[in-house]
Coordinates of C-alpha atoms in Angstrom, one line a residue:
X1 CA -63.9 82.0 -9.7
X2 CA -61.3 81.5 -7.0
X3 CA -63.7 78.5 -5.7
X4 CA -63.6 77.0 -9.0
X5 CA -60.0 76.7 -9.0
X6 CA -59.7 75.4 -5.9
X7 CA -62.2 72.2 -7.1
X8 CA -60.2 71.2 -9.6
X9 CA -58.3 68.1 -7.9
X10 CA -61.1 65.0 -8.3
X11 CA -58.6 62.4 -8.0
X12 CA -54.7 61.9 -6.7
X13 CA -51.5 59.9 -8.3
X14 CA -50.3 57.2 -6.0
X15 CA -47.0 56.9 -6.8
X16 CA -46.7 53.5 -5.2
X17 CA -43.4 51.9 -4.2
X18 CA -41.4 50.8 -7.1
X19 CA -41.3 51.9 -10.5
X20 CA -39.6 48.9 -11.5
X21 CA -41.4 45.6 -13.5
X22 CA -39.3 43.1 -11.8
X23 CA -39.6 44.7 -8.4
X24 CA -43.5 45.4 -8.7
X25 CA -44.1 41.6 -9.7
X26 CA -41.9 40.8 -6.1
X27 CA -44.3 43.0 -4.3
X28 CA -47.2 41.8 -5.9
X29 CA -46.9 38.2 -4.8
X30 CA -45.7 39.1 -1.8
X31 CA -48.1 41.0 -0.6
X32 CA -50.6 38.7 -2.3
X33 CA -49.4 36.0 0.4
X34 CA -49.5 38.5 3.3
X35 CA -52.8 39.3 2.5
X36 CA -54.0 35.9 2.2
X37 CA -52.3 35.0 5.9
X38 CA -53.7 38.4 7.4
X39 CA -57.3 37.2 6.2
X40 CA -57.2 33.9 6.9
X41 CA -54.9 34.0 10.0
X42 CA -57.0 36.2 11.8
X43 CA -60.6 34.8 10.4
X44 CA -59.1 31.6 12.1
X45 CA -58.5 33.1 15.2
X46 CA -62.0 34.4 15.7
X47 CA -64.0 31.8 14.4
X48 CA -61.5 29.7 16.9
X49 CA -62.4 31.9 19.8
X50 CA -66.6 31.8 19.2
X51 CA -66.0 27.8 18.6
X52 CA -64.5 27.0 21.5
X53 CA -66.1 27.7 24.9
X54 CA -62.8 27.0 26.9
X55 CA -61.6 30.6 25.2
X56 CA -64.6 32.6 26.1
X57 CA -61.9 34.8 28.7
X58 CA -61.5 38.3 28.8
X59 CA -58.6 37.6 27.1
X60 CA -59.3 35.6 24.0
X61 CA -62.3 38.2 23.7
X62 CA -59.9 41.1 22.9
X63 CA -57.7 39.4 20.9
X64 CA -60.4 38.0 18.9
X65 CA -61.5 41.5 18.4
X66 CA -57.9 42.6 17.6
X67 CA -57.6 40.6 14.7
X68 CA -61.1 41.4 13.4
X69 CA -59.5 45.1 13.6
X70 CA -56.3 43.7 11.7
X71 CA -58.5 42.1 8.8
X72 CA -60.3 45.8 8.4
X73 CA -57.0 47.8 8.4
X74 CA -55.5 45.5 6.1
X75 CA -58.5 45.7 3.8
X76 CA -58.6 49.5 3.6
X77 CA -54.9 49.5 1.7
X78 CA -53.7 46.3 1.4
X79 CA -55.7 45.0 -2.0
X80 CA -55.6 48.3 -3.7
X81 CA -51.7 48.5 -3.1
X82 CA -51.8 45.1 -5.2
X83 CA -53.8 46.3 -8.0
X84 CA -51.7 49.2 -8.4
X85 CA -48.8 47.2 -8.7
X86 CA -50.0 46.1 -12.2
X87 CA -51.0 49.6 -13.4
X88 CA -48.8 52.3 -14.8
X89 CA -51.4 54.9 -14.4
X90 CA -52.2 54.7 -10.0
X91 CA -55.0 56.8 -9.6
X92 CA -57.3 57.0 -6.3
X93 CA -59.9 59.2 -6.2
X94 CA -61.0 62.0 -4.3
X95 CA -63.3 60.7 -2.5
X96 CA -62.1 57.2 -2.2
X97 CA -59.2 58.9 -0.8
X98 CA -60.9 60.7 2.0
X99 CA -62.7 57.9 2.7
X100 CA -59.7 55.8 3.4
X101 CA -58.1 58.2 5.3
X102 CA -61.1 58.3 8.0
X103 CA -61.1 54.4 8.2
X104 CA -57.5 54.1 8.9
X105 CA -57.6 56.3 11.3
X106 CA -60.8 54.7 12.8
X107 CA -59.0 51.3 12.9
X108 CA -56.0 52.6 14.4
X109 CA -57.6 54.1 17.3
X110 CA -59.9 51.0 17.9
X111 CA -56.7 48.9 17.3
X112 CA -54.9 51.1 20.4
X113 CA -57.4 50.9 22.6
X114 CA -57.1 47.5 22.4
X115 CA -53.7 47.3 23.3
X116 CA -54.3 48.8 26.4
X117 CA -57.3 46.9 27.3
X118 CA -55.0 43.9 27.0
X119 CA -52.2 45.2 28.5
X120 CA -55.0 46.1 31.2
X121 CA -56.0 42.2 31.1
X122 CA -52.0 40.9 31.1
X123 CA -51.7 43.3 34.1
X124 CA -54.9 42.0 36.2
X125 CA -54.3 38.4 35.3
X126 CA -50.7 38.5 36.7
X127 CA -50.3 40.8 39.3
X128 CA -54.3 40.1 40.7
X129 CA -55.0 36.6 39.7
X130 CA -57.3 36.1 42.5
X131 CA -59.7 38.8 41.4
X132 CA -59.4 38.8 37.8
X133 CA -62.4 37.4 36.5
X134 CA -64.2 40.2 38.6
X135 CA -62.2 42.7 37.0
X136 CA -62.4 41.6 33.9
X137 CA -65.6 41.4 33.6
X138 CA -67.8 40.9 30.3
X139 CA -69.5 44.7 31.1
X140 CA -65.8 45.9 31.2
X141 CA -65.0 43.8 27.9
X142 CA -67.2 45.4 26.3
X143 CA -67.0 48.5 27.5
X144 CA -63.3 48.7 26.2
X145 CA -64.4 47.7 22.7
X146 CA -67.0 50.3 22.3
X147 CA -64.8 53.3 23.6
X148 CA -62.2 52.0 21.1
X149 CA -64.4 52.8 18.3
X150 CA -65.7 55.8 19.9
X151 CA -62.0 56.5 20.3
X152 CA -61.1 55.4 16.7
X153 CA -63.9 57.5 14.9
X154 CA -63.9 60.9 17.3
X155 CA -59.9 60.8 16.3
X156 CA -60.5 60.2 12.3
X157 CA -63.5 62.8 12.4
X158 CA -61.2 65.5 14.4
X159 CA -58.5 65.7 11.5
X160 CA -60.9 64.6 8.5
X161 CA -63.3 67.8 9.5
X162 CA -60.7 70.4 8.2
X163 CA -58.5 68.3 5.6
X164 CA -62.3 68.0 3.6
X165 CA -62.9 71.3 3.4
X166 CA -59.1 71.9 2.4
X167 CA -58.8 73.7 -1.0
X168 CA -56.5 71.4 -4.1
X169 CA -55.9 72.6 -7.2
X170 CA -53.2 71.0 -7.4
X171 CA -50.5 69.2 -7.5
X172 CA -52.4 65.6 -6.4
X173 CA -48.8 63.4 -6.8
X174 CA -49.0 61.7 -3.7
X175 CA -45.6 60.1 -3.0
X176 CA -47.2 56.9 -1.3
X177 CA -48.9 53.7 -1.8
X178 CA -52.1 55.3 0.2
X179 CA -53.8 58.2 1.5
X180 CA -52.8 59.9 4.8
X181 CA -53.4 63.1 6.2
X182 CA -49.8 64.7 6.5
X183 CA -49.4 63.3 2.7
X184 CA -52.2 65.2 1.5
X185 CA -52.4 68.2 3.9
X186 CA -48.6 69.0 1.9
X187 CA -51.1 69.1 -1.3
X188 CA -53.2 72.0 -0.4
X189 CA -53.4 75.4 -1.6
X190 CA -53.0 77.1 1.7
X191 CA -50.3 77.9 4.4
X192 CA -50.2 73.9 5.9
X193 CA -48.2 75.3 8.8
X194 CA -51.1 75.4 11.4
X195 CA -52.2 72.0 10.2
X196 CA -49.4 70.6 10.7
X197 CA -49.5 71.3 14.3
X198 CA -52.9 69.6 14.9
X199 CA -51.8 66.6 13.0
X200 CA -48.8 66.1 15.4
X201 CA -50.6 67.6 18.6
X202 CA -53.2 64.7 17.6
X203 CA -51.8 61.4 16.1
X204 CA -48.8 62.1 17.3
X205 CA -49.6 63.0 20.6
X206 CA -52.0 59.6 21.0
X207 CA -49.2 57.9 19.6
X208 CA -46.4 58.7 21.8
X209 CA -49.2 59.1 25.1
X210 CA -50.3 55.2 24.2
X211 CA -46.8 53.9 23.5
X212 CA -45.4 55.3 26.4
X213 CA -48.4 54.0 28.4
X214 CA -48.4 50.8 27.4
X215 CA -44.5 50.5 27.9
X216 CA -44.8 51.3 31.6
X217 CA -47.4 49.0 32.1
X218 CA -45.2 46.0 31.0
X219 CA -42.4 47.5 33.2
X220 CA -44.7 47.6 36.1
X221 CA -45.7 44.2 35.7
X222 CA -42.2 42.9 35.4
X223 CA -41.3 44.7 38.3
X224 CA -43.8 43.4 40.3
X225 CA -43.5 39.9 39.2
X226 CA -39.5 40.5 39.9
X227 CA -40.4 41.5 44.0
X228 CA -43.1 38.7 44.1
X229 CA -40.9 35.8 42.6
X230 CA -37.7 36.6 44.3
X231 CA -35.5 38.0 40.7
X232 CA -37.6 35.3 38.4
X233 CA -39.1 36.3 35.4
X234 CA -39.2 34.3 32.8
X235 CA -43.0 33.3 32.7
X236 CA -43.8 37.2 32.8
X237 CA -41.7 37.7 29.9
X238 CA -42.8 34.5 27.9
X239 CA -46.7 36.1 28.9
X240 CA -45.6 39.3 28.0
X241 CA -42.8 39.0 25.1
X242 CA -46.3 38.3 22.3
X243 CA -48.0 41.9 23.6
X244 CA -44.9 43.7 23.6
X245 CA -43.7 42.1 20.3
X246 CA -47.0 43.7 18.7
X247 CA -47.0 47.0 20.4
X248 CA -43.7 47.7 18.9
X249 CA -43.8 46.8 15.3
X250 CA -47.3 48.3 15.6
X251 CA -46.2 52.1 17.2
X252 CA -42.7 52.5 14.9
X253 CA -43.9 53.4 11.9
X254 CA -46.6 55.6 13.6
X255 CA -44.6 57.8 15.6
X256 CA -41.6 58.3 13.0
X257 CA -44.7 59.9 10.7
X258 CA -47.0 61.6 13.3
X259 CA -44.7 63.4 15.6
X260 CA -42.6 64.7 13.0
X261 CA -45.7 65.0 10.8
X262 CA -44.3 66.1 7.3
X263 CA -41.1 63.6 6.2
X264 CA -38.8 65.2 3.5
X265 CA -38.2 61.7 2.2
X266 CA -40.6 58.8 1.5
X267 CA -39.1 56.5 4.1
X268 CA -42.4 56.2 6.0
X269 CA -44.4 54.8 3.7
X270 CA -42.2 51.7 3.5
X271 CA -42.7 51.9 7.7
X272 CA -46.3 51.8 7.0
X273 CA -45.9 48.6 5.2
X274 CA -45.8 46.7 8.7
X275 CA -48.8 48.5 10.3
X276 CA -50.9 47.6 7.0
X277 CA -49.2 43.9 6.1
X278 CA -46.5 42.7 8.2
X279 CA -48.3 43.2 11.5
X280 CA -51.8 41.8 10.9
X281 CA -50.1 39.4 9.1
X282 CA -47.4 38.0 12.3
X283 CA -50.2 38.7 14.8
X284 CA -52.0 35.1 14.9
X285 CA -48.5 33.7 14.5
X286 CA -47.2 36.1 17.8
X287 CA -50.2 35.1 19.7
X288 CA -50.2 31.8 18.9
X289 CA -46.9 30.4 19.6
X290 CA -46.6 30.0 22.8
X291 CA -50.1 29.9 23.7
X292 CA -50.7 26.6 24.9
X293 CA -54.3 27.3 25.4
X294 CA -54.9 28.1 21.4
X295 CA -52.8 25.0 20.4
X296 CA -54.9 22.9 22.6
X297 CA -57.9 24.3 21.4
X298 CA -56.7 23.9 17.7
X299 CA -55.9 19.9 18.5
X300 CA -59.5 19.9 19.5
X301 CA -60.9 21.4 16.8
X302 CA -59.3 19.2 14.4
X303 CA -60.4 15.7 16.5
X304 CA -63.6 17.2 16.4
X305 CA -63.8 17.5 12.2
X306 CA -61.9 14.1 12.5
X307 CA -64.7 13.1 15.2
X308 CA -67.7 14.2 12.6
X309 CA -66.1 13.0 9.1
X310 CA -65.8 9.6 10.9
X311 CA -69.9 9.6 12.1

């Protein structure tokens, strides 16, 4: 009987972000346009990369494969947040749910490893030009994109093993615009405390251990540039400004919720907002502003559909 009752949850509220019309319609088209420059910003970006043979690099390769990552992370929230911005009744369920908190996860640990793989790259191409394209080789490229996902789906399947087998019977109000484990951990019919613990020892732990790592790797490179260069350091910091631009709007939200895993107020789920729009969304612009190798690559691009329109 006791099993019964703890079945009864098949679907969860989203309470979503605003409960006002005028607000919701704001949000709407917003993110509607967000969306619409995550997919098309980053699908440009890739098709770019493959296109043009002067971007086959190490480099471009990862990035390429970044915003392939942002397009699925944005997908797995982004257009359902939309919808439910028309509904009164917000309803996501059980299942669905579970499901979307596994491929978020997956995403963000692919989406970290990446970072460092690049910072990796930025760090090889600057302080040992001379023996970078050995370094980085395509084996290594690779290598880094599979143990991303490896990464990415041995984190998701770590937390979702217990939350699954958590028991709900209720409440399901889930004071978000999406599902997350600390969110729906605070749900279940059980003592959360020791849950709690391997949420924070885990995504909050990679977290901070990534963020940390990735900051000190820019600092190292600036401070070798700095010995090398006599005090200059503008072109590491113009090489460097994009990647560290990214890793911060990308790790802020994530460590306010993971490392103190259980927020009293619903502040993080307007954080989360830049992981799942704002960041996928200003990545092809942040990588692509002062690139000088993608604009180049952009003006040929275009003389070559100019090129064929004219034949």
């Amino acid at each position: 009987m006791d099993q019964l009752n703890y079945s009864m949850v098949s679907e969860f509220v989203l309470l979503g972000l605003s409960s006002s019309w005028k607000t919701k319609v704001f949000l709407m088209l917003t993110f509607s346009a967000l969306y619409l420059g995550i997919i098309v910003g980053n699908l440009f970006i890739v098709i770019l990369v493959i296109a043009d043979s002067h971007l086959h690099s190490p480099m471009y390769f990862l990035l390429a494969n970044l915003s392939l990552n942002d397009v699925w992370v944005s997908c797995t929230t982004v257009p359902k947040m939309i919808s439910d911005l028309l509904k009164e009744h917000r309803v996501i369920s059980f299942h669905s749910c579970m499901t979307q908190m596994c491929f978020i996860h997956i995403m963000g640990g692919v989406e970290m490893v990446l970072l460092i793989a690049m910072a990796f790259d930025r760090y090889t191409a600057i302080c040992k030009p001379l023996h970078y394209l050995r370094i980085m080789s395509p084996k290594l490229c690779i290598s880094f994109v599979i143990a991303g996902w490896v990464t990415g789906v041995v984190h998701a399947l770590s937390q979702f093993s217990f939350v699954i087998n958590l028991p709900f019977c209720g409440p399901n109000e889930v004071d978000s615009f999406y599902c997350d484990f600390p969110r729906i951990i605070q749900l279940a019919c059980t003592d959360g405390g020791k849950f709690e613990f391997i949420i924070a020892a885990n995504s909050g732990f990679m977290s901070m251990g990534t963020f940390f790592l990735l900051l000190l790797s820019y600092m190292f490179i600036l401070i070798t540039v700095w010995k090398r260069s006599s005090g200059d350091l503008s072109k590491a910091l113009v090489t460097l400004s994009s990647h560290i631009t990214v890793v911060v709007l990308f790790f802020t939200p994530c460590i306010f919720l993971y490392v103190w895993p259980f927020p009293t107020s619903g502040v993080d789920k307007y954080l989360f907002i830049a992981d799942f729009a704002i960041t996928p969304a200003l990545n092809p612009v942040i990588y692509t502003l002062r690139n000088k190798d993608i604009w180049v690559s952009i003006q040929r691009l275009y003389k070559r559909i100019g090129y064929d329109r004219l034949c």
